[in-house]
Coordinates of C-alpha atoms in Angstrom, one line a residue:
M1 CA -68.5 201.1 -125.7
M2 CA -69.6 200.7 -129.2
I3 CA -68.3 203.1 -131.8
E4 CA -71.2 204.1 -134.0
R5 CA -70.0 207.3 -135.5
L6 CA -66.4 208.2 -136.2
S7 CA -65.1 211.9 -136.6
H8 CA -62.4 210.7 -138.9
S9 CA -61.6 208.1 -141.6
V10 CA -60.8 204.5 -140.9
L11 CA -58.1 202.7 -142.9
P12 CA -60.1 199.8 -144.1
L13 CA -58.9 196.3 -143.0
K14 CA -60.8 193.2 -142.0
I15 CA -59.3 190.3 -140.0
I16 CA -61.2 187.3 -141.5
A17 CA -59.4 184.5 -139.7
T18 CA -56.9 183.8 -137.1
G19 CA -55.0 180.7 -136.0
A20 CA -52.1 179.5 -133.8
A21 CA -49.7 176.7 -133.4
L22 CA -47.5 175.3 -130.7
P23 CA -44.6 172.8 -130.5
P24 CA -45.7 169.4 -129.0
H25 CA -43.3 169.7 -125.9
C26 CA -44.9 171.4 -122.9
V27 CA -42.3 172.5 -120.4
T28 CA -43.7 173.0 -116.9
S29 CA -42.2 175.4 -114.5
A30 CA -41.9 172.4 -112.0
A31 CA -39.7 170.6 -114.6
L32 CA -37.4 173.6 -114.9
D33 CA -37.1 173.7 -111.0
Q34 CA -35.5 170.3 -111.3
R35 CA -33.4 171.1 -114.4
L36 CA -32.0 174.2 -112.9
N37 CA -31.6 172.7 -109.3
K38 CA -34.0 175.1 -107.8
P39 CA -36.5 174.5 -104.9
A40 CA -40.1 173.5 -105.8
G41 CA -42.1 176.6 -107.0
Y42 CA -39.1 178.7 -107.6
V43 CA -39.5 179.1 -111.4
E44 CA -43.2 179.8 -111.3
K45 CA -42.8 182.4 -108.6
R46 CA -40.0 184.2 -110.5
S47 CA -41.3 183.8 -113.9
G48 CA -45.1 183.9 -113.4
I49 CA -45.4 181.0 -115.8
V50 CA -47.2 177.6 -115.1
H51 CA -46.0 176.1 -118.4
R52 CA -44.8 177.1 -121.8
F53 CA -43.9 175.1 -125.0
H54 CA -40.4 174.6 -126.4
A55 CA -39.5 173.2 -129.8
S56 CA -36.8 170.5 -130.2
N57 CA -33.4 171.5 -131.4
E58 CA -34.2 170.0 -134.7
A59 CA -37.7 171.5 -135.2
S60 CA -38.4 173.8 -138.1
Q61 CA -39.5 177.4 -137.6
A62 CA -41.0 177.4 -141.1
E63 CA -43.1 174.3 -140.3
L64 CA -44.4 175.9 -137.1
A65 CA -45.4 178.9 -139.3
V66 CA -47.3 176.8 -141.7
A67 CA -49.0 175.0 -138.9
A68 CA -50.4 178.3 -137.7
L69 CA -51.3 179.4 -141.3
N70 CA -53.1 176.1 -141.8
N71 CA -55.0 176.3 -138.5
A72 CA -56.3 179.8 -139.5
L73 CA -57.3 178.5 -143.0
S74 CA -59.0 175.4 -141.7
L75 CA -60.8 176.9 -138.8
H76 CA -62.5 179.5 -141.2
H77 CA -62.8 177.2 -144.2
L78 CA -60.6 179.3 -146.4
S79 CA -58.7 177.9 -149.5
H80 CA -54.9 178.0 -149.7
N81 CA -55.5 179.3 -153.3
S82 CA -57.1 182.5 -152.0
I83 CA -53.9 183.9 -150.4
D84 CA -52.0 186.2 -152.7
L85 CA -49.3 187.5 -150.3
L86 CA -47.6 186.0 -147.3
I87 CA -45.9 188.3 -144.7
S88 CA -43.5 186.7 -142.3
A89 CA -43.5 189.0 -139.2
S90 CA -41.1 187.2 -136.9
A91 CA -38.4 188.6 -134.6
I92 CA -35.8 185.9 -135.5
A93 CA -35.1 184.9 -139.1
V94 CA -34.8 181.3 -140.3
Q95 CA -31.4 182.2 -141.6
A96 CA -29.7 185.4 -143.0
L97 CA -30.6 184.7 -146.6
P98 CA -33.1 184.1 -148.1
F99 CA -35.9 185.9 -146.2
S100 CA -38.1 183.7 -144.0
A101 CA -41.2 184.1 -146.0
A102 CA -39.5 182.2 -148.8
H103 CA -38.9 179.2 -146.4
I104 CA -42.5 179.3 -145.2
L105 CA -43.9 179.5 -148.8
K106 CA -41.8 176.4 -149.7
L107 CA -43.9 174.4 -147.4
A108 CA -47.2 176.3 -147.2
G109 CA -48.9 174.8 -150.3
L110 CA -49.8 178.1 -151.5
P111 CA -50.1 178.8 -155.3
Q112 CA -46.8 178.7 -157.2
G113 CA -45.4 182.3 -157.5
T114 CA -47.3 183.7 -154.4
A115 CA -45.5 186.8 -153.2
G116 CA -43.8 186.9 -149.8
F117 CA -41.7 189.2 -147.8
D118 CA -40.5 189.7 -144.1
I119 CA -41.1 192.5 -141.6
N120 CA -39.1 192.6 -138.5
T121 CA -39.6 195.1 -135.7
S122 CA -38.8 192.4 -133.2
C123 CA -41.8 191.7 -130.7
I124 CA -44.1 194.2 -132.4
S125 CA -43.5 192.9 -135.9
F126 CA -47.1 191.8 -136.2
I127 CA -48.5 195.2 -135.6
S128 CA -46.1 196.7 -138.2
A129 CA -47.1 193.9 -140.6
L130 CA -50.9 194.8 -140.2
Q131 CA -50.2 198.4 -140.9
V132 CA -48.2 197.5 -144.2
A133 CA -50.9 194.9 -145.2
A134 CA -53.7 197.5 -144.9
G135 CA -51.8 199.9 -147.1
L136 CA -51.3 197.3 -149.8
L137 CA -54.8 196.1 -149.7
N138 CA -56.1 199.6 -150.1
T139 CA -54.0 200.1 -153.2
G140 CA -55.7 197.1 -154.8
V141 CA -52.5 195.3 -155.4
Y142 CA -53.5 192.4 -153.2
R143 CA -56.9 191.0 -152.1
R144 CA -56.1 188.5 -149.3
I145 CA -52.9 188.6 -147.1
A146 CA -51.7 186.0 -144.6
I147 CA -49.6 187.5 -141.8
V148 CA -47.6 184.8 -139.9
S149 CA -45.3 185.3 -136.9
A150 CA -43.3 182.3 -135.7
D151 CA -40.4 182.3 -133.3
I152 CA -38.4 179.6 -131.6
A153 CA -37.1 181.6 -128.8
S154 CA -35.9 178.7 -126.8
R155 CA -33.0 178.0 -129.3
G156 CA -31.4 181.4 -128.2
I157 CA -31.8 181.0 -124.3
D158 CA -28.7 181.5 -122.3
W159 CA -29.5 179.3 -119.4
A160 CA -26.9 180.9 -117.4
D161 CA -28.9 184.1 -117.4
E162 CA -31.7 183.4 -115.0
E163 CA -33.3 186.9 -115.7
S164 CA -34.2 186.0 -119.3
A165 CA -33.9 182.2 -119.3
L166 CA -37.2 181.6 -117.4
I167 CA -39.6 183.7 -119.4
F168 CA -39.5 182.4 -123.1
G169 CA -41.8 180.0 -124.9
D170 CA -42.0 179.2 -128.5
G171 CA -45.0 179.3 -130.8
A172 CA -46.6 180.8 -134.0
A173 CA -49.8 182.6 -134.8
C174 CA -51.4 183.8 -138.0
A175 CA -54.0 186.5 -139.2
I176 CA -55.6 186.5 -142.6
V177 CA -56.8 189.9 -143.7
E178 CA -58.7 191.6 -146.5
R179 CA -59.7 195.2 -147.1
G180 CA -63.2 194.6 -146.2
D181 CA -66.3 196.9 -146.7
G182 CA -64.7 199.8 -144.7
R183 CA -66.8 199.2 -141.6
S184 CA -63.7 197.7 -139.8
G185 CA -60.2 199.0 -140.0
I186 CA -57.3 200.8 -138.3
L187 CA -58.2 203.9 -136.3
S188 CA -54.7 204.7 -135.3
Y189 CA -51.2 203.3 -135.5
L190 CA -48.1 204.5 -133.9
M191 CA -44.5 203.2 -133.7
E192 CA -41.5 205.0 -132.1
T193 CA -37.9 203.9 -131.8
Y194 CA -35.4 204.9 -129.0
P195 CA -32.1 203.4 -130.2
E196 CA -30.2 204.5 -127.0
G197 CA -31.8 201.3 -125.6
S198 CA -30.7 199.1 -128.5
E199 CA -28.1 197.2 -126.5
L200 CA -30.5 196.4 -123.7
C201 CA -32.0 193.5 -125.6
E202 CA -30.1 191.8 -128.4
I203 CA -28.8 188.7 -130.2
R204 CA -25.6 189.9 -131.7
A205 CA -24.9 187.3 -134.2
G206 CA -26.7 186.4 -137.4
G207 CA -25.8 189.3 -139.5
T208 CA -22.7 191.3 -140.5
R209 CA -21.8 192.7 -137.1
R210 CA -20.7 189.3 -135.5
N211 CA -19.6 186.5 -137.8
P212 CA -16.5 184.4 -138.4
R213 CA -14.6 187.2 -140.2
A214 CA -15.7 190.0 -138.0
G215 CA -15.2 187.9 -134.9
M216 CA -17.7 186.1 -132.8
S217 CA -18.2 183.8 -129.8
D218 CA -20.9 181.2 -129.1
S219 CA -22.5 183.6 -126.6
D220 CA -23.2 186.0 -129.6
F221 CA -25.9 183.6 -130.8
L222 CA -27.8 183.8 -127.6
F223 CA -30.3 186.1 -126.2
H224 CA -29.0 188.9 -123.8
M225 CA -31.2 191.2 -121.9
N226 CA -30.7 193.9 -119.1
G227 CA -34.3 193.5 -118.0
K228 CA -34.4 195.9 -115.1
Q229 CA -33.0 198.8 -117.3
L230 CA -35.2 197.8 -120.3
F231 CA -38.2 197.8 -118.0
R232 CA -37.3 201.2 -116.5
Q233 CA -37.0 202.8 -119.9
A234 CA -40.0 201.3 -121.4
S235 CA -42.1 202.2 -118.4
A236 CA -41.0 205.8 -118.6
L237 CA -42.2 206.0 -122.2
I238 CA -45.4 203.9 -122.4
E239 CA -47.9 206.3 -120.8
S240 CA -47.2 209.3 -123.0
F241 CA -47.0 206.8 -126.0
L242 CA -50.4 205.4 -125.2
R243 CA -51.9 208.9 -125.0
R244 CA -50.5 209.8 -128.4
L245 CA -51.9 206.5 -129.9
L246 CA -55.3 207.1 -128.6
A247 CA -55.3 210.8 -129.5
A248 CA -54.4 209.9 -133.1
G249 CA -57.7 207.9 -133.1
R250 CA -59.6 210.5 -131.2
L251 CA -60.3 207.9 -128.7
T252 CA -60.3 207.5 -124.9
L253 CA -59.2 204.5 -123.1
A254 CA -62.8 203.9 -121.8
Q255 CA -63.9 203.3 -125.5
V256 CA -61.4 200.4 -125.9
G257 CA -63.2 197.1 -125.6
T258 CA -60.2 194.8 -125.6
V259 CA -56.5 195.3 -125.0
V260 CA -54.0 192.8 -126.7
P261 CA -50.5 193.4 -125.3
H262 CA -47.2 191.8 -126.0
Q263 CA -46.8 189.0 -123.5
A264 CA -43.4 190.3 -122.2
S265 CA -43.3 189.3 -118.6
H266 CA -45.7 189.0 -115.6
L267 CA -44.3 192.3 -114.3
S268 CA -44.9 194.1 -117.6
L269 CA -48.5 192.8 -117.8
E270 CA -49.1 193.7 -114.2
H271 CA -47.8 197.1 -114.9
M272 CA -50.2 197.6 -117.7
R273 CA -53.1 196.5 -115.7
K274 CA -52.4 199.0 -113.0
R275 CA -51.7 201.9 -115.5
L276 CA -54.6 201.2 -117.7
H277 CA -57.1 200.3 -115.0
V278 CA -58.5 197.5 -117.1
T279 CA -60.5 194.5 -116.0
P280 CA -59.1 191.0 -116.5
D281 CA -61.6 190.4 -119.2
T282 CA -60.4 193.4 -121.1
L283 CA -56.7 192.7 -121.1
I284 CA -55.8 189.5 -122.9
D285 CA -53.3 187.6 -120.7
I286 CA -52.0 184.2 -122.0
Y287 CA -48.4 184.5 -120.5
R288 CA -49.0 182.0 -117.8
Y289 CA -49.5 179.2 -120.3
R290 CA -47.2 180.4 -123.2
G291 CA -44.5 182.7 -121.7
N292 CA -42.9 185.3 -123.9
Q293 CA -43.2 184.1 -127.6
V294 CA -41.4 187.1 -128.9
A295 CA -43.3 188.3 -132.1
A296 CA -45.7 185.4 -132.0
S297 CA -47.0 186.8 -128.5
I298 CA -49.3 189.6 -129.9
P299 CA -50.9 187.6 -132.7
S300 CA -51.3 184.4 -130.3
A301 CA -53.1 186.7 -127.8
L302 CA -55.2 188.1 -130.6
H303 CA -56.2 184.6 -131.5
E304 CA -57.1 184.0 -128.0
A305 CA -59.4 187.1 -128.0
A306 CA -61.0 185.9 -131.2
T307 CA -61.7 182.4 -130.1
T308 CA -63.0 183.6 -126.6
G309 CA -65.5 186.0 -128.0
R310 CA -63.6 189.1 -127.1
L311 CA -63.5 190.7 -130.5
S312 CA -66.8 192.5 -131.3
A313 CA -67.7 194.7 -134.1
G314 CA -67.9 198.3 -133.3
K315 CA -65.7 197.8 -130.2
P316 CA -62.1 199.0 -130.7
V317 CA -59.3 196.6 -130.0
M318 CA -55.8 198.0 -128.9
L319 CA -52.6 196.1 -129.9
I320 CA -49.6 197.4 -127.9
G321 CA -46.1 196.3 -127.0
T322 CA -42.5 197.2 -126.6
A323 CA -39.6 195.5 -128.4
A324 CA -35.9 195.3 -128.8
G325 CA -34.6 198.5 -130.4
L326 CA -36.0 200.0 -128.1
A327 CA -39.2 200.2 -130.0
L328 CA -42.8 200.9 -129.0
G329 CA -45.6 200.0 -131.2
G330 CA -49.4 200.3 -131.0
M331 CA -52.6 200.1 -133.0
V332 CA -56.2 200.7 -132.4
L333 CA -58.6 198.9 -134.8
L334 CA -62.2 198.1 -135.2
P335 CA -62.5 194.2 -135.8

């Protein structure tokens, strides 16, 4: 349904380019059957994934981010010199210090002195970054902002934990945004955090909590998830969250043209399809061929929507996801 008249103001924001990048190594679920000594078809049946991409142990997260940035710039014939701010919106940092945007800027070929900073709300970092970017663009401080999400989730896989080991893939995606002319923008944004679920999905090391002085083990650097409990908690919250997100934009679900969810798992996507009653064309699903790319999932799915003609002016797009924290994030925008 086209939105011709709005009963409230839109926070101006225009997505002028998107891009994505993948590591070169494609990992099929059939190959994981063999690696894990499982019968043929086991991994695909359990994970819902045909294949995903994993970076080598030596690969650079910053290089993957730059590849997505360059893809967005080249696809839309934009100059590196036109970017005046870079936001890294990833779940896992390159290192504790300095911030990941500095590592990306070092390789990106943007003008010397280009500003950069990180935003991390785990798997929904990209949604948070879009909201922050819109605020900055509307103050006039910046004119054109690149938001890049890059995660190498495979490096934190605990292969002994089957529940989480089978779902992750690596990748990066980018969106380049401007203020625009006011005809496109954010209709509503909502983020909520329920920290009682903070230990259901975590990597304990990498900060001050677990380190050589505070004490740590090798497993503290790996991904840990209580998937069943996390799914139950998120499922109990998501419907009311969705109602509040739509109400903030004075919209109904029927008015949303495209849904871009976090590609968390095949169960989460199926749950969303059933609860939202949306068609396959409406809901962007790249999970079978990417897996869960953590923070890169939502912008990768957004790039898929853009390149397959499912972003149309006047038709609201909803970005939505859950994340470690436990956090819920959503945004409805006019592209």
